[in-house]
């Protein structure tokens, strides 16, 4: 019986139930495996009732000293506010997950520029960046000291302290629990049964390992008004300019096949006894698809569906390997869903400003390849939005013009992209304060004497 209890709060999307839970679930598993704490995850969707959320947290803590971790928060201000209130009421609140370091510290030079994002030191007792096992010494200590713990960031005596991080250790990324997730119910926490999960193979992105410089155009529109000036600003970037994951992690770790298989062995099962669908986290999964399926078969793991996410150029280059994997998937009665291809745009101007590294020609080749494969493997391959895929499509952007719209709508019309490729709603370009594009927009502010509002950790250009 565990002596104490702690809770990890995570963002939750009822449409994409697997999406943000891998990090919090990994952390909760590590805590339970290495400390006396029982650790549950409270997954909170948007528009939640704060009073009910706090009641659920209290119930999950069950009288233990309140320690509340926050995992994948998807830049949600309502969850920051929840953390702030809990901290004011005496809880130890810990910020973890992607961008926890830069979100805790705030936007670069915010002390000199008051309109910039001031960080989250008022909402969190401390932040932790890097592997979750860094928390173990803190949880196992009697005095609750976190100041010496690796990976911790905190504020003391008017300055930030940033402790060095441990490296990722595969040993802690093998077994991940999926049976301790709760949602907010009227009478307390209600268990959430996951319908799909994520399996980690590669943390970070190989494209993000390459540093380059890109000249990003001046915006055509800001705050829904024409910007009125032209030019460009050159920035450094590693990977896609809008990608905060790229800047946060680069290419951090690639797990062995053995670790991947152990994660798969722990995936919950559907009523038919097969594992629920899982997304393989690897931005270029095609070279390992056959090997993965062969090992799954050899271990007797009964899986139903693998979801793959990839860049469009790697999909095109990976045709042969994908085809090879699909032949094996067909013989195993496994479905492969291309659940997210990073098209982002069908305008070359916009793709260039995003430093996507390919043009709309590559995007169209990827679309045509997926349609062709669907014809060849009708039962084992899926890719369409009606199959559950949500492909990357960023719109509107600050570079939209009559020319970009003409290019985009022409491609959509010629290739019928609205039938199977485009998501039901597009996502506007989101500029996180610590992605590479943020350097562009801050330089623009200084050069042109403008200030853009911040919405929490995001820079509002719209
Ligand atoms: S958007 Fe995708 S391809 Fe681009 S850097 Fe991020 S993870 Fe890599």
mmCIF file of N, CA, C and O in Angstrom, residues 6 21 26 49 84 89-90 93 97 115 131 150 159 201 210-211 232 258 267 277 283 311 363 386 388 427 440 452:
data_model
loop_
_atom_site.group_PDB
_atom_site.id
_atom_site.type_symbol
_atom_site.label_atom_id
_atom_site.label_comp_id
_atom_site.label_asym_id
_atom_site.label_seq_id
_atom_site.Cartn_x
_atom_site.Cartn_y
_atom_site.Cartn_z
ATOM 1 N N UNK A 6 0.165 11.483 -4.983
ATOM 2 C CA UNK A 6 0.338 12.747 -5.710
ATOM 3 C C UNK A 6 -0.458 12.680 -7.007
ATOM 4 O O UNK A 6 -0.902 11.607 -7.426
ATOM 5 N N UNK A 21 -1.083 12.501 -23.426
ATOM 6 C CA UNK A 21 -0.997 11.755 -22.179
ATOM 7 C C UNK A 21 0.294 10.959 -21.992
ATOM 8 O O UNK A 21 0.572 10.511 -20.881
ATOM 9 N N UNK A 26 4.029 8.544 -18.424
ATOM 10 C CA UNK A 26 5.401 8.096 -18.176
ATOM 11 C C UNK A 26 5.871 8.590 -16.811
ATOM 12 O O UNK A 26 6.433 7.826 -16.014
ATOM 13 N N UNK A 49 -14.800 22.984 -14.972
ATOM 14 C CA UNK A 49 -15.252 23.652 -13.753
ATOM 15 C C UNK A 49 -14.109 23.578 -12.724
ATOM 16 O O UNK A 49 -13.757 22.502 -12.253
ATOM 17 N N UNK A 84 -1.740 28.216 -10.218
ATOM 18 C CA UNK A 84 -1.484 29.405 -9.393
ATOM 19 C C UNK A 84 -2.349 29.355 -8.127
ATOM 20 O O UNK A 84 -1.871 29.590 -7.018
ATOM 21 N N UNK A 89 -2.853 28.246 -2.300
ATOM 22 C CA UNK A 89 -3.543 27.537 -1.207
ATOM 23 C C UNK A 89 -2.620 26.573 -0.468
ATOM 24 O O UNK A 89 -3.059 25.841 0.405
ATOM 25 N N UNK A 90 -1.356 26.540 -0.874
ATOM 26 C CA UNK A 90 -0.386 25.757 -0.085
ATOM 27 C C UNK A 90 0.160 24.516 -0.758
ATOM 28 O O UNK A 90 0.983 23.803 -0.163
ATOM 29 N N UNK A 93 3.418 22.955 -6.434
ATOM 30 C CA UNK A 93 3.021 22.763 -7.838
ATOM 31 C C UNK A 93 4.285 22.684 -8.679
ATOM 32 O O UNK A 93 5.198 23.499 -8.539
ATOM 33 N N UNK A 97 6.868 18.625 -18.424
ATOM 34 C CA UNK A 97 6.371 18.533 -19.800
ATOM 35 C C UNK A 97 7.142 19.417 -20.763
ATOM 36 O O UNK A 97 8.114 20.082 -20.393
ATOM 37 N N UNK A 115 5.814 43.899 -22.114
ATOM 38 C CA UNK A 115 4.697 43.219 -22.791
ATOM 39 C C UNK A 115 5.011 41.757 -23.077
ATOM 40 O O UNK A 115 4.133 40.997 -23.448
ATOM 41 N N UNK A 131 14.159 14.311 -18.142
ATOM 42 C CA UNK A 131 13.481 13.080 -17.718
ATOM 43 C C UNK A 131 12.804 13.192 -16.357
ATOM 44 O O UNK A 131 13.327 13.823 -15.433
ATOM 45 N N UNK A 150 18.572 17.671 -9.894
ATOM 46 C CA UNK A 150 18.918 17.909 -11.300
ATOM 47 C C UNK A 150 17.669 18.171 -12.145
ATOM 48 O O UNK A 150 16.634 17.544 -11.940
ATOM 49 N N UNK A 159 16.513 35.814 -8.322
ATOM 50 C CA UNK A 159 17.097 35.285 -9.565
ATOM 51 C C UNK A 159 16.646 33.854 -9.837
ATOM 52 O O UNK A 159 16.199 33.142 -8.935
ATOM 53 N N UNK A 201 9.323 5.927 -29.636
ATOM 54 C CA UNK A 201 10.503 5.305 -30.233
ATOM 55 C C UNK A 201 11.635 6.311 -30.335
ATOM 56 O O UNK A 201 12.782 6.018 -30.055
ATOM 57 N N UNK A 210 19.334 19.765 -37.502
ATOM 58 C CA UNK A 210 20.144 20.491 -38.486
ATOM 59 C C UNK A 210 19.927 22.007 -38.362
ATOM 60 O O UNK A 210 18.813 22.490 -38.557
ATOM 61 N N UNK A 211 21.002 22.724 -38.057
ATOM 62 C CA UNK A 211 20.869 24.186 -37.911
ATOM 63 C C UNK A 211 21.024 24.856 -39.263
ATOM 64 O O UNK A 211 21.883 24.489 -40.056
ATOM 65 N N UNK A 232 12.440 41.251 -45.220
ATOM 66 C CA UNK A 232 12.588 39.940 -44.582
ATOM 67 C C UNK A 232 13.563 40.064 -43.419
ATOM 68 O O UNK A 232 14.338 41.030 -43.345
ATOM 69 N N UNK A 258 13.652 -3.235 -28.202
ATOM 70 C CA UNK A 258 13.206 -3.932 -27.004
ATOM 71 C C UNK A 258 12.337 -3.022 -26.118
ATOM 72 O O UNK A 258 11.283 -3.443 -25.613
ATOM 73 N N UNK A 267 0.261 -1.937 -23.477
ATOM 74 C CA UNK A 267 -0.903 -1.193 -23.992
ATOM 75 C C UNK A 267 -2.186 -1.934 -23.590
ATOM 76 O O UNK A 267 -2.255 -3.164 -23.687
ATOM 77 N N UNK A 277 -5.351 0.886 -30.665
ATOM 78 C CA UNK A 277 -4.413 1.512 -31.612
ATOM 79 C C UNK A 277 -3.361 2.358 -30.887
ATOM 80 O O UNK A 277 -3.647 2.953 -29.852
ATOM 81 N N UNK A 283 9.368 10.486 -36.102
ATOM 82 C CA UNK A 283 8.993 11.336 -37.241
ATOM 83 C C UNK A 283 9.332 10.696 -38.588
ATOM 84 O O UNK A 283 8.867 11.147 -39.624
ATOM 85 N N UNK A 311 6.835 13.543 -41.879
ATOM 86 C CA UNK A 311 6.980 14.632 -42.831
ATOM 87 C C UNK A 311 6.609 14.101 -44.218
ATOM 88 O O UNK A 311 6.786 12.915 -44.516
ATOM 89 N N UNK A 363 4.360 17.757 -51.223
ATOM 90 C CA UNK A 363 3.090 17.466 -50.543
ATOM 91 C C UNK A 363 2.131 16.712 -51.467
ATOM 92 O O UNK A 363 1.487 15.745 -51.062
ATOM 93 N N UNK A 386 -11.482 11.015 -42.988
ATOM 94 C CA UNK A 386 -12.627 10.209 -42.539
ATOM 95 C C UNK A 386 -12.174 8.927 -41.823
ATOM 96 O O UNK A 386 -12.957 8.294 -41.124
ATOM 97 N N UNK A 388 -9.854 9.081 -39.584
ATOM 98 C CA UNK A 388 -9.353 9.541 -38.284
ATOM 99 C C UNK A 388 -8.025 10.262 -38.378
ATOM 100 O O UNK A 388 -7.473 10.674 -37.358
ATOM 101 N N UNK A 427 -5.667 24.980 -38.440
ATOM 102 C CA UNK A 427 -5.119 25.581 -37.217
ATOM 103 C C UNK A 427 -4.335 26.822 -37.611
ATOM 104 O O UNK A 427 -3.462 26.749 -38.478
ATOM 105 N N UNK A 440 11.960 35.889 -35.032
ATOM 106 C CA UNK A 440 11.580 36.731 -36.180
ATOM 107 C C UNK A 440 10.601 37.825 -35.754
ATOM 108 O O UNK A 440 10.787 38.997 -36.072
ATOM 109 N N UNK A 452 3.289 43.466 -29.974
ATOM 110 C CA UNK A 452 2.179 42.525 -30.147
ATOM 111 C C UNK A 452 1.803 41.960 -28.785
ATOM 112 O O UNK A 452 2.678 41.710 -27.948
#
